[in-house]
Each structure stands twice: as C-alpha cells, then as structure tokens.
mmCIF file of C-alpha atoms in Angstrom:
data_model
loop_
_atom_site.group_PDB
_atom_site.id
_atom_site.type_symbol
_atom_site.label_atom_id
_atom_site.label_comp_id
_atom_site.label_asym_id
_atom_site.label_seq_id
_atom_site.Cartn_x
_atom_site.Cartn_y
_atom_site.Cartn_z
ATOM 1 C CA UNK A 1 19.094 6.158 17.748
ATOM 2 C CA UNK A 2 18.482 9.577 17.031
ATOM 3 C CA UNK A 3 18.646 11.926 20.055
ATOM 4 C CA UNK A 4 15.000 13.391 20.522
ATOM 5 C CA UNK A 5 12.593 11.309 22.025
ATOM 6 C CA UNK A 6 9.092 10.313 20.200
ATOM 7 C CA UNK A 7 5.861 9.623 21.199
ATOM 8 C CA UNK A 8 4.863 7.181 18.118
ATOM 9 C CA UNK A 9 4.741 3.460 19.612
ATOM 10 C CA UNK A 10 5.816 0.618 17.652
ATOM 11 C CA UNK A 11 3.409 -2.133 16.610
ATOM 12 C CA UNK A 12 5.137 -5.604 16.982
ATOM 13 C CA UNK A 13 9.163 -5.571 16.290
ATOM 14 C CA UNK A 14 10.785 -2.925 14.223
ATOM 15 C CA UNK A 15 13.351 -4.562 11.836
ATOM 16 C CA UNK A 16 16.762 -3.472 11.252
ATOM 17 C CA UNK A 17 17.534 -5.974 9.033
ATOM 18 C CA UNK A 18 17.911 -5.670 5.345
ATOM 19 C CA UNK A 19 15.420 -7.447 3.247
ATOM 20 C CA UNK A 20 17.427 -6.383 -0.453
ATOM 21 C CA UNK A 21 19.949 -4.785 -2.070
ATOM 22 C CA UNK A 22 19.377 -2.442 -4.779
ATOM 23 C CA UNK A 23 21.786 -0.788 -7.134
ATOM 24 C CA UNK A 24 25.358 -2.603 -7.195
ATOM 25 C CA UNK A 25 25.668 -5.049 -4.937
ATOM 26 C CA UNK A 26 29.249 -4.915 -2.435
ATOM 27 C CA UNK A 27 29.381 -1.141 -3.486
ATOM 28 C CA UNK A 28 29.443 1.818 -0.925
ATOM 29 C CA UNK A 29 26.255 2.484 0.773
ATOM 30 C CA UNK A 30 24.441 5.591 -0.886
ATOM 31 C CA UNK A 31 21.702 5.685 1.856
ATOM 32 C CA UNK A 32 19.237 3.052 3.326
ATOM 33 C CA UNK A 33 15.878 3.147 2.192
ATOM 34 C CA UNK A 34 12.640 2.046 4.546
ATOM 35 C CA UNK A 35 9.146 1.039 3.255
ATOM 36 C CA UNK A 36 6.646 -1.498 3.414
ATOM 37 C CA UNK A 37 3.952 -2.268 0.470
ATOM 38 C CA UNK A 38 6.070 -0.871 -2.275
ATOM 39 C CA UNK A 39 8.923 -3.161 -2.283
ATOM 40 C CA UNK A 40 7.282 -6.429 -2.927
ATOM 41 C CA UNK A 41 5.555 -4.759 -6.208
ATOM 42 C CA UNK A 42 9.337 -4.319 -7.338
ATOM 43 C CA UNK A 43 8.834 -0.229 -7.901
ATOM 44 C CA UNK A 44 11.034 0.297 -4.921
ATOM 45 C CA UNK A 45 13.960 -1.590 -7.186
ATOM 46 C CA UNK A 46 13.338 0.370 -9.866
ATOM 47 C CA UNK A 47 13.420 3.714 -8.253
ATOM 48 C CA UNK A 48 16.451 2.557 -6.828
ATOM 49 C CA UNK A 49 18.299 1.356 -9.611
ATOM 50 C CA UNK A 50 17.507 4.255 -12.040
ATOM 51 C CA UNK A 51 18.799 6.679 -9.203
ATOM 52 C CA UNK A 52 22.154 4.450 -8.980
ATOM 53 C CA UNK A 53 22.457 4.443 -12.606
ATOM 54 C CA UNK A 54 21.964 8.335 -12.921
ATOM 55 C CA UNK A 55 23.203 9.832 -9.759
ATOM 56 C CA UNK A 56 25.276 7.186 -7.855
ATOM 57 C CA UNK A 57 27.150 4.746 -10.141
ATOM 58 C CA UNK A 58 28.786 1.967 -8.701
ATOM 59 C CA UNK A 59 26.267 2.419 -5.155
ATOM 60 C CA UNK A 60 23.960 -0.007 -3.258
ATOM 61 C CA UNK A 61 20.774 1.057 -1.375
ATOM 62 C CA UNK A 62 19.630 -1.186 1.309
ATOM 63 C CA UNK A 63 16.202 -1.644 1.650
ATOM 64 C CA UNK A 64 14.729 -2.129 5.159
ATOM 65 C CA UNK A 65 10.858 -3.942 5.283
ATOM 66 C CA UNK A 66 8.562 -2.575 8.029
ATOM 67 C CA UNK A 67 4.772 -1.301 7.755
ATOM 68 C CA UNK A 68 4.387 2.299 7.915
ATOM 69 C CA UNK A 69 4.328 3.167 11.776
ATOM 70 C CA UNK A 70 7.517 0.896 11.852
ATOM 71 C CA UNK A 71 9.199 2.620 9.130
ATOM 72 C CA UNK A 72 9.019 5.790 10.931
ATOM 73 C CA UNK A 73 10.515 3.737 13.959
ATOM 74 C CA UNK A 74 13.119 2.258 11.817
ATOM 75 C CA UNK A 75 14.240 5.938 10.653
ATOM 76 C CA UNK A 76 13.909 7.332 14.424
ATOM 77 C CA UNK A 77 16.397 4.522 15.654
ATOM 78 C CA UNK A 78 18.677 5.341 12.837
ATOM 79 C CA UNK A 79 18.057 2.187 10.655
ATOM 80 C CA UNK A 80 17.521 4.011 7.503
ATOM 81 C CA UNK A 81 17.916 7.276 6.022
ATOM 82 C CA UNK A 82 14.704 7.602 3.503
ATOM 83 C CA UNK A 83 11.663 6.459 4.992
ATOM 84 C CA UNK A 84 8.102 6.219 2.602
ATOM 85 C CA UNK A 85 5.051 6.198 4.860
ATOM 86 C CA UNK A 86 1.463 6.012 4.334
ATOM 87 C CA UNK A 87 0.170 7.568 7.911
ATOM 88 C CA UNK A 88 0.146 11.528 7.150
ATOM 89 C CA UNK A 89 -0.904 12.205 11.071
ATOM 90 C CA UNK A 90 1.840 10.558 12.329
ATOM 91 C CA UNK A 91 4.770 11.666 9.644
ATOM 92 C CA UNK A 92 3.742 14.958 10.820
ATOM 93 C CA UNK A 93 4.412 13.919 14.344
ATOM 94 C CA UNK A 94 7.695 12.898 13.431
ATOM 95 C CA UNK A 95 8.467 16.218 11.963
ATOM 96 C CA UNK A 96 7.165 18.227 14.969
ATOM 97 C CA UNK A 97 9.063 16.472 17.109
ATOM 98 C CA UNK A 98 12.056 17.302 15.183
ATOM 99 C CA UNK A 99 13.398 14.037 14.197
ATOM 100 C CA UNK A 100 12.534 13.860 10.937
ATOM 101 C CA UNK A 101 12.219 16.158 7.479
ATOM 102 C CA UNK A 102 9.053 16.219 5.309
ATOM 103 C CA UNK A 103 10.623 15.608 2.082
ATOM 104 C CA UNK A 104 7.533 15.726 0.178
ATOM 105 C CA UNK A 105 4.832 13.047 -1.847
ATOM 106 C CA UNK A 106 6.180 10.154 -3.300
ATOM 107 C CA UNK A 107 3.236 8.431 -5.431
ATOM 108 C CA UNK A 108 -0.187 7.431 -4.717
ATOM 109 C CA UNK A 109 -1.626 3.802 -3.797
ATOM 110 C CA UNK A 110 -5.233 2.925 -3.259
ATOM 111 C CA UNK A 111 -7.050 1.168 -0.768
ATOM 112 C CA UNK A 112 -9.352 -1.324 -2.239
ATOM 113 C CA UNK A 113 -12.475 -3.421 -0.672
ATOM 114 C CA UNK A 114 -11.698 -6.723 -2.559
ATOM 115 C CA UNK A 115 -14.040 -10.182 -1.934
ATOM 116 C CA UNK A 116 -14.989 -13.208 -4.041
ATOM 117 C CA UNK A 117 -16.591 -13.116 -7.053
ATOM 118 C CA UNK A 118 -19.833 -15.100 -5.749
ATOM 119 C CA UNK A 119 -20.377 -11.744 -3.449
ATOM 120 C CA UNK A 120 -22.269 -13.846 -0.835
ATOM 121 C CA UNK A 121 -22.624 -10.295 0.946
ATOM 122 C CA UNK A 122 -24.372 -8.666 -2.013
ATOM 123 C CA UNK A 123 -22.522 -5.543 -2.478
ATOM 124 C CA UNK A 124 -23.475 -2.792 -5.148
ATOM 125 C CA UNK A 125 -21.626 -0.778 -7.245
ATOM 126 C CA UNK A 126 -22.954 2.503 -5.526
ATOM 127 C CA UNK A 127 -22.115 1.373 -2.238
ATOM 128 C CA UNK A 128 -19.943 3.368 0.183
ATOM 129 C CA UNK A 129 -16.576 1.243 1.613
ATOM 130 C CA UNK A 130 -18.456 1.705 5.194
ATOM 131 C CA UNK A 131 -21.678 0.354 3.387
ATOM 132 C CA UNK A 132 -19.762 -2.503 2.173
ATOM 133 C CA UNK A 133 -17.959 -3.625 5.679
ATOM 134 C CA UNK A 134 -21.914 -3.055 7.132
ATOM 135 C CA UNK A 135 -23.215 -5.622 4.702
ATOM 136 C CA UNK A 136 -20.419 -7.697 5.379
ATOM 137 C CA UNK A 137 -21.233 -8.066 8.926
ATOM 138 C CA UNK A 138 -24.956 -8.254 8.272
ATOM 139 C CA UNK A 139 -24.405 -11.322 5.924
ATOM 140 C CA UNK A 140 -21.981 -12.394 8.157
ATOM 141 C CA UNK A 141 -19.865 -13.229 5.125
ATOM 142 C CA UNK A 142 -16.279 -14.384 5.624
ATOM 143 C CA UNK A 143 -13.677 -11.642 6.418
ATOM 144 C CA UNK A 144 -10.023 -11.695 6.617
ATOM 145 C CA UNK A 145 -8.115 -8.688 8.658
ATOM 146 C CA UNK A 146 -4.412 -7.606 8.653
ATOM 147 C CA UNK A 147 -4.093 -7.012 12.816
ATOM 148 C CA UNK A 148 -0.103 -6.298 12.318
ATOM 149 C CA UNK A 149 -0.677 -2.628 12.948
ATOM 150 C CA UNK A 150 -0.161 -1.715 9.612
ATOM 151 C CA UNK A 151 -1.674 1.630 7.996
ATOM 152 C CA UNK A 152 -4.355 -1.150 6.390
ATOM 153 C CA UNK A 153 -5.064 -2.252 9.678
ATOM 154 C CA UNK A 154 -5.894 1.679 11.082
ATOM 155 C CA UNK A 155 -7.961 2.478 7.838
ATOM 156 C CA UNK A 156 -9.614 -0.967 8.006
ATOM 157 C CA UNK A 157 -10.665 -0.101 11.557
ATOM 158 C CA UNK A 158 -11.869 3.395 11.098
ATOM 159 C CA UNK A 159 -14.086 1.636 8.428
ATOM 160 C CA UNK A 160 -15.939 -0.282 10.818
ATOM 161 C CA UNK A 161 -16.263 2.066 13.538
ATOM 162 C CA UNK A 162 -18.148 4.155 11.060
ATOM 163 C CA UNK A 163 -20.686 1.768 11.343
ATOM 164 C CA UNK A 164 -20.351 1.088 14.875
ATOM 165 C CA UNK A 165 -19.169 -2.781 14.465
ATOM 166 C CA UNK A 166 -15.518 -3.615 16.212
ATOM 167 C CA UNK A 167 -14.974 -7.117 15.204
ATOM 168 C CA UNK A 168 -11.231 -7.497 16.219
ATOM 169 C CA UNK A 169 -12.678 -7.002 20.035
ATOM 170 C CA UNK A 170 -15.769 -8.837 19.534
ATOM 171 C CA UNK A 171 -14.256 -11.673 17.512
ATOM 172 C CA UNK A 172 -17.195 -13.097 15.606
ATOM 173 C CA UNK A 173 -16.383 -16.368 13.687
ATOM 174 C CA UNK A 174 -16.802 -14.653 10.195
ATOM 175 C CA UNK A 175 -13.679 -12.159 11.110
ATOM 176 C CA UNK A 176 -10.532 -13.711 10.769
ATOM 177 C CA UNK A 177 -7.526 -11.678 11.917
ATOM 178 C CA UNK A 178 -4.039 -12.408 10.981
ATOM 179 C CA UNK A 179 -0.203 -10.818 10.648
ATOM 180 C CA UNK A 180 0.482 -11.851 7.353
ATOM 181 C CA UNK A 181 2.611 -9.379 4.602
ATOM 182 C CA UNK A 182 -0.200 -7.441 2.239
ATOM 183 C CA UNK A 183 0.593 -10.418 -0.594
ATOM 184 C CA UNK A 184 -0.111 -13.133 1.544
ATOM 185 C CA UNK A 185 -3.556 -11.569 3.317
ATOM 186 C CA UNK A 186 -4.580 -11.084 -0.213
ATOM 187 C CA UNK A 187 -3.699 -14.367 -1.653
ATOM 188 C CA UNK A 188 -4.900 -15.993 1.666
ATOM 189 C CA UNK A 189 -8.578 -14.032 1.273
ATOM 190 C CA UNK A 190 -8.837 -15.130 -2.605
ATOM 191 C CA UNK A 191 -8.275 -18.663 -1.746
ATOM 192 C CA UNK A 192 -10.606 -18.667 1.216
ATOM 193 C CA UNK A 193 -13.415 -16.674 -0.608
ATOM 194 C CA UNK A 194 -13.225 -13.828 2.186
ATOM 195 C CA UNK A 195 -13.253 -10.293 1.598
ATOM 196 C CA UNK A 196 -10.495 -7.684 2.881
ATOM 197 C CA UNK A 197 -9.079 -4.423 2.780
ATOM 198 C CA UNK A 198 -6.202 -4.529 0.135
ATOM 199 C CA UNK A 199 -4.460 -1.835 -1.962
ATOM 200 C CA UNK A 200 -4.468 -1.650 -5.927
ATOM 201 C CA UNK A 201 -0.451 -2.297 -6.238
ATOM 202 C CA UNK A 202 -0.826 -5.641 -4.111
ATOM 203 C CA UNK A 203 -4.084 -6.923 -6.545
ATOM 204 C CA UNK A 204 -1.966 -5.609 -9.363
ATOM 205 C CA UNK A 205 0.758 -7.637 -8.272
ATOM 206 C CA UNK A 206 -0.657 -10.378 -7.680
ATOM 207 C CA UNK A 207 -2.144 -10.701 -10.739
ATOM 208 C CA UNK A 208 1.202 -10.262 -12.457
ATOM 209 C CA UNK A 209 2.166 -13.290 -10.296
ATOM 210 C CA UNK A 210 -0.945 -15.287 -11.266
ATOM 211 C CA UNK A 211 -1.693 -15.974 -7.320
ATOM 212 C CA UNK A 212 -5.313 -15.374 -7.456
ATOM 213 C CA UNK A 213 -7.952 -15.529 -9.738
ATOM 214 C CA UNK A 214 -11.312 -15.396 -7.547
ATOM 215 C CA UNK A 215 -11.433 -12.071 -6.221
ATOM 216 C CA UNK A 216 -12.473 -8.699 -7.792
ATOM 217 C CA UNK A 217 -12.746 -5.504 -6.427
ATOM 218 C CA UNK A 218 -15.836 -4.276 -5.129
ATOM 219 C CA UNK A 219 -14.657 -0.059 -4.118
ATOM 220 C CA UNK A 220 -11.668 1.667 -4.987
ATOM 221 C CA UNK A 221 -11.055 5.354 -4.835
ATOM 222 C CA UNK A 222 -12.123 7.764 -7.537
ATOM 223 C CA UNK A 223 -11.053 11.193 -6.556
ATOM 224 C CA UNK A 224 -8.039 12.309 -4.703
ATOM 225 C CA UNK A 225 -9.507 13.136 -1.329
ATOM 226 C CA UNK A 226 -11.505 9.873 -1.162
ATOM 227 C CA UNK A 227 -10.984 8.498 2.574
ATOM 228 C CA UNK A 228 -9.465 5.212 0.489
ATOM 229 C CA UNK A 229 -6.486 7.006 -0.824
ATOM 230 C CA UNK A 230 -3.265 5.462 0.395
ATOM 231 C CA UNK A 231 -0.394 7.954 -0.388
ATOM 232 C CA UNK A 232 2.775 7.581 0.374
ATOM 233 C CA UNK A 233 5.125 10.187 1.596
ATOM 234 C CA UNK A 234 9.069 10.218 2.288
ATOM 235 C CA UNK A 235 10.466 11.506 5.511
ATOM 236 C CA UNK A 236 14.094 11.821 5.623
ATOM 237 C CA UNK A 237 16.885 11.972 8.850
ATOM 238 C CA UNK A 238 17.995 15.674 9.383
ATOM 239 C CA UNK A 239 21.467 14.450 9.063
ATOM 240 C CA UNK A 240 20.518 12.555 6.081
ATOM 241 C CA UNK A 241 23.847 11.668 3.544
ATOM 242 C CA UNK A 242 23.815 14.078 0.261
ATOM 243 C CA UNK A 243 22.657 11.061 -1.678
ATOM 244 C CA UNK A 244 19.388 10.545 0.517
ATOM 245 C CA UNK A 245 18.553 14.249 -0.380
ATOM 246 C CA UNK A 246 18.967 13.819 -4.407
ATOM 247 C CA UNK A 247 17.309 10.490 -4.164
ATOM 248 C CA UNK A 248 13.812 11.906 -2.908
ATOM 249 C CA UNK A 249 14.187 14.946 -5.337
ATOM 250 C CA UNK A 250 14.761 12.387 -8.295
ATOM 251 C CA UNK A 251 11.298 10.917 -7.186
ATOM 252 C CA UNK A 252 9.692 13.691 -7.384
ATOM 253 C CA UNK A 253 11.025 14.774 -10.458
ATOM 254 C CA UNK A 254 8.908 15.372 -13.847
ATOM 255 C CA UNK A 255 10.901 12.119 -15.250
ATOM 256 C CA UNK A 256 10.232 9.621 -12.184
ATOM 257 C CA UNK A 257 6.651 10.636 -11.481
ATOM 258 C CA UNK A 258 6.141 9.377 -15.310
ATOM 259 C CA UNK A 259 7.402 6.460 -14.817
ATOM 260 C CA UNK A 260 5.330 6.051 -11.731
ATOM 261 C CA UNK A 261 2.480 6.572 -13.375
ATOM 262 C CA UNK A 262 3.194 3.834 -15.945
ATOM 263 C CA UNK A 263 4.458 1.484 -13.948
ATOM 264 C CA UNK A 264 3.076 -1.890 -14.308
ATOM 265 C CA UNK A 265 1.048 -1.154 -17.650
ATOM 266 C CA UNK A 266 3.201 -3.387 -19.419
ATOM 267 C CA UNK A 267 3.136 -6.517 -17.364
ATOM 268 C CA UNK A 268 -0.654 -6.288 -16.669
ATOM 269 C CA UNK A 269 -2.379 -3.729 -18.298
ATOM 270 C CA UNK A 270 -3.002 -1.195 -15.633
ATOM 271 C CA UNK A 271 -0.760 0.650 -13.712
ATOM 272 C CA UNK A 272 0.030 -0.075 -9.888
ATOM 273 C CA UNK A 273 0.015 3.720 -9.076
ATOM 274 C CA UNK A 274 -0.676 6.776 -9.939
ATOM 275 C CA UNK A 275 1.686 9.785 -9.737
ATOM 276 C CA UNK A 276 1.488 12.993 -7.550
ATOM 277 C CA UNK A 277 0.199 14.901 -10.118
ATOM 278 C CA UNK A 278 -2.270 12.863 -11.437
ATOM 279 C CA UNK A 279 -3.924 12.715 -7.876
ATOM 280 C CA UNK A 280 -5.669 9.010 -8.574
ATOM 281 C CA UNK A 281 -5.469 6.150 -10.727
ATOM 282 C CA UNK A 282 -8.146 6.972 -13.701
ATOM 283 C CA UNK A 283 -8.088 3.075 -14.374
ATOM 284 C CA UNK A 284 -10.118 1.313 -12.571
ATOM 285 C CA UNK A 285 -10.271 -2.543 -11.080
ATOM 286 C CA UNK A 286 -14.121 -2.850 -10.168
ATOM 287 C CA UNK A 287 -15.756 -5.705 -11.389
ATOM 288 C CA UNK A 288 -12.588 -6.650 -13.086
ATOM 289 C CA UNK A 289 -10.779 -9.958 -12.222
ATOM 290 C CA UNK A 290 -7.014 -11.215 -12.406
ATOM 291 C CA UNK A 291 -6.874 -13.995 -15.933
ATOM 292 C CA UNK A 292 -3.281 -14.947 -17.156
ATOM 293 C CA UNK A 293 -1.664 -12.333 -15.325
ATOM 294 C CA UNK A 294 -3.583 -9.455 -16.864
ATOM 295 C CA UNK A 295 -6.351 -7.708 -15.279
ATOM 296 C CA UNK A 296 -9.779 -7.790 -17.028
ATOM 297 C CA UNK A 297 -11.696 -4.907 -16.429
ATOM 298 C CA UNK A 298 -15.481 -5.217 -16.877
ATOM 299 C CA UNK A 299 -16.702 -2.440 -19.456
ATOM 300 C CA UNK A 300 -19.882 -2.021 -17.767
ATOM 301 C CA UNK A 301 -21.777 -3.004 -20.733
ATOM 302 C CA UNK A 302 -24.048 -5.566 -20.962
ATOM 303 C CA UNK A 303 -24.068 -8.784 -18.377
ATOM 304 C CA UNK A 304 -21.068 -8.744 -16.137
ATOM 305 C CA UNK A 305 -18.874 -11.719 -17.888
ATOM 306 C CA UNK A 306 -17.520 -13.254 -14.693
ATOM 307 C CA UNK A 307 -20.723 -13.199 -12.479
ATOM 308 C CA UNK A 308 -19.389 -10.459 -10.594
ATOM 309 C CA UNK A 309 -22.311 -8.303 -8.792
ATOM 310 C CA UNK A 310 -24.799 -11.175 -10.057
ATOM 311 C CA UNK A 311 -27.570 -10.481 -7.291
ATOM 312 C CA UNK A 312 -27.846 -6.632 -8.974
#
C-alpha cells in the first residue's frame, strides 16, 4: 500500500487479481495496468500488445479490472502502476493527496441513454438526458440501474437528481438495481425491454458480439463539453516503473490516438471511442440498432426503418 492516506472510499471490494495478461505470457512484468470498461472492448489488449511490440519486447502487462473509483484505490494499494479512470473530481483528489501523478488523458467514451425499440416512454430526439429519465419515471417504464459504485452509477444518479427523483431510495417496481458488469447490464436490459444508462463502447462491443438486438440509443453527447462525455484519464504511481511512464506517453502519441479514433470501425462500422484531439465521436448511434454484428444507423430521411421513435 502507498504510504500516504486517502479520503477516497471504496464501493465494494477492490480486486487485486489479474483479469488477463497482455503482451508475452510468462514474460517479465513491464507494469500493472488498471481499468474497468475498456478492457472488455478489447482496446486495452491492443494498446498493450502494440506497446510491448515497439517498446518492451518479451514483456507482459497484467490487467487488473475494477470500476473507476476502485481502480484509483488499486493504485493507492499498490495493486497497479497505471490507472485509467473516468471521474475527474476524484482523480484530482488522488493527485492532491500526493499518491498519484496526473499523466494526462487517454480517450473519450460517451455515456448514452439506451432503451427498447418500442420506446414506451416516448422519448423524442430533442430530449435532454434528464428529460429522458423524467419521462421514463412518469410512464413507469422499466429501467435498469448498475448500483455498483461505478462512474456509470454516479452519472445516472446525478441525472435523476436533476429532476428530483431518487428511485434507488424509493425503489419503485419499474426500477431494477443490479451489480452486473457494463456488458451484462446492457444485455440484460436489451432482453427485458428496459432503459438504462450505458456507454458507447459497450453498446458497440455487444453489437460486434451479437448479444443485443432490441435496443437503440435515445441520447448521446454531440459536443466535447456534454454532461455525458465519459473521458478516460491516466494516473500513475509516483514511483512507477520506467515502462509505465513510457506507456502513458505512447498512449498520448499521435500514432496511438489515430489508432484509438478508428478502433472498432472495421468490426462494426463505427469507432468505439473518440481520440483526445477530436473531443467527441462525430459518428452517431442515436436511432440506430445492432444488426448482424454491425451498427445500422438511422439516416434521418423518411420513416424510421426500425420503428424507433414511432410515436413522434
């Protein structure tokens, strides 16, 4: 454990185990990498393997999976050397407390309001994310929530609070709380015809895997300063290994940022993430759907082909 104390509290157990090992299995450890959401999309594996190939031949990079707040605490407890996290307020706390160094930004993900193609809450294209939730509550449409302390949970509760609703306290029948992973939560909501707050990369990864088919996106960020931008930052330990410091510079390089900006396009037709220079992803998910491993976008011309927003 790092010697400095911290005011950051865990949400659930902080996992110290290795979820996977990238690079050369059995090779000397270059550094230990912590992150939650980007690991299951495959991005971490590609970044780590590219780094090992060019900067650390023969080395391995273990991945430790926790949600954002607990990834910070994994850094504090010396379980990892590099943390990729999504909560700027708490990242700055760790830097101020002196046990983490701000290593810059990595990529942009995007929170998205997802729901069933049938759209029982009658969400409209111009609705803000808070209005979307207000309509869901008013219509008592099924909503699934990740009550796991993740950045997604925090953002969702911020949105509910904006409209004066606290369903995690009142526990209405239409509101279901789980501690599922981002992928399992999305797949579960898709099967149940439920709305939820998810993220762009999870939607597109599950599209690639063919695990969702009944959902669409009703709201997504369209500007870099949107409340639902989900930017990933990098923190490193003050005594991080040399290769950890080289890795964060590798991630921020122009070549790697171009790779991130295109990651997933070949698989599903739309990139999973946005690079730091681009600010947000210009390719849109709203009104589209998963079909045969691709994201089929609504062009906005004529009648919606999937009967999404059919009550307009």
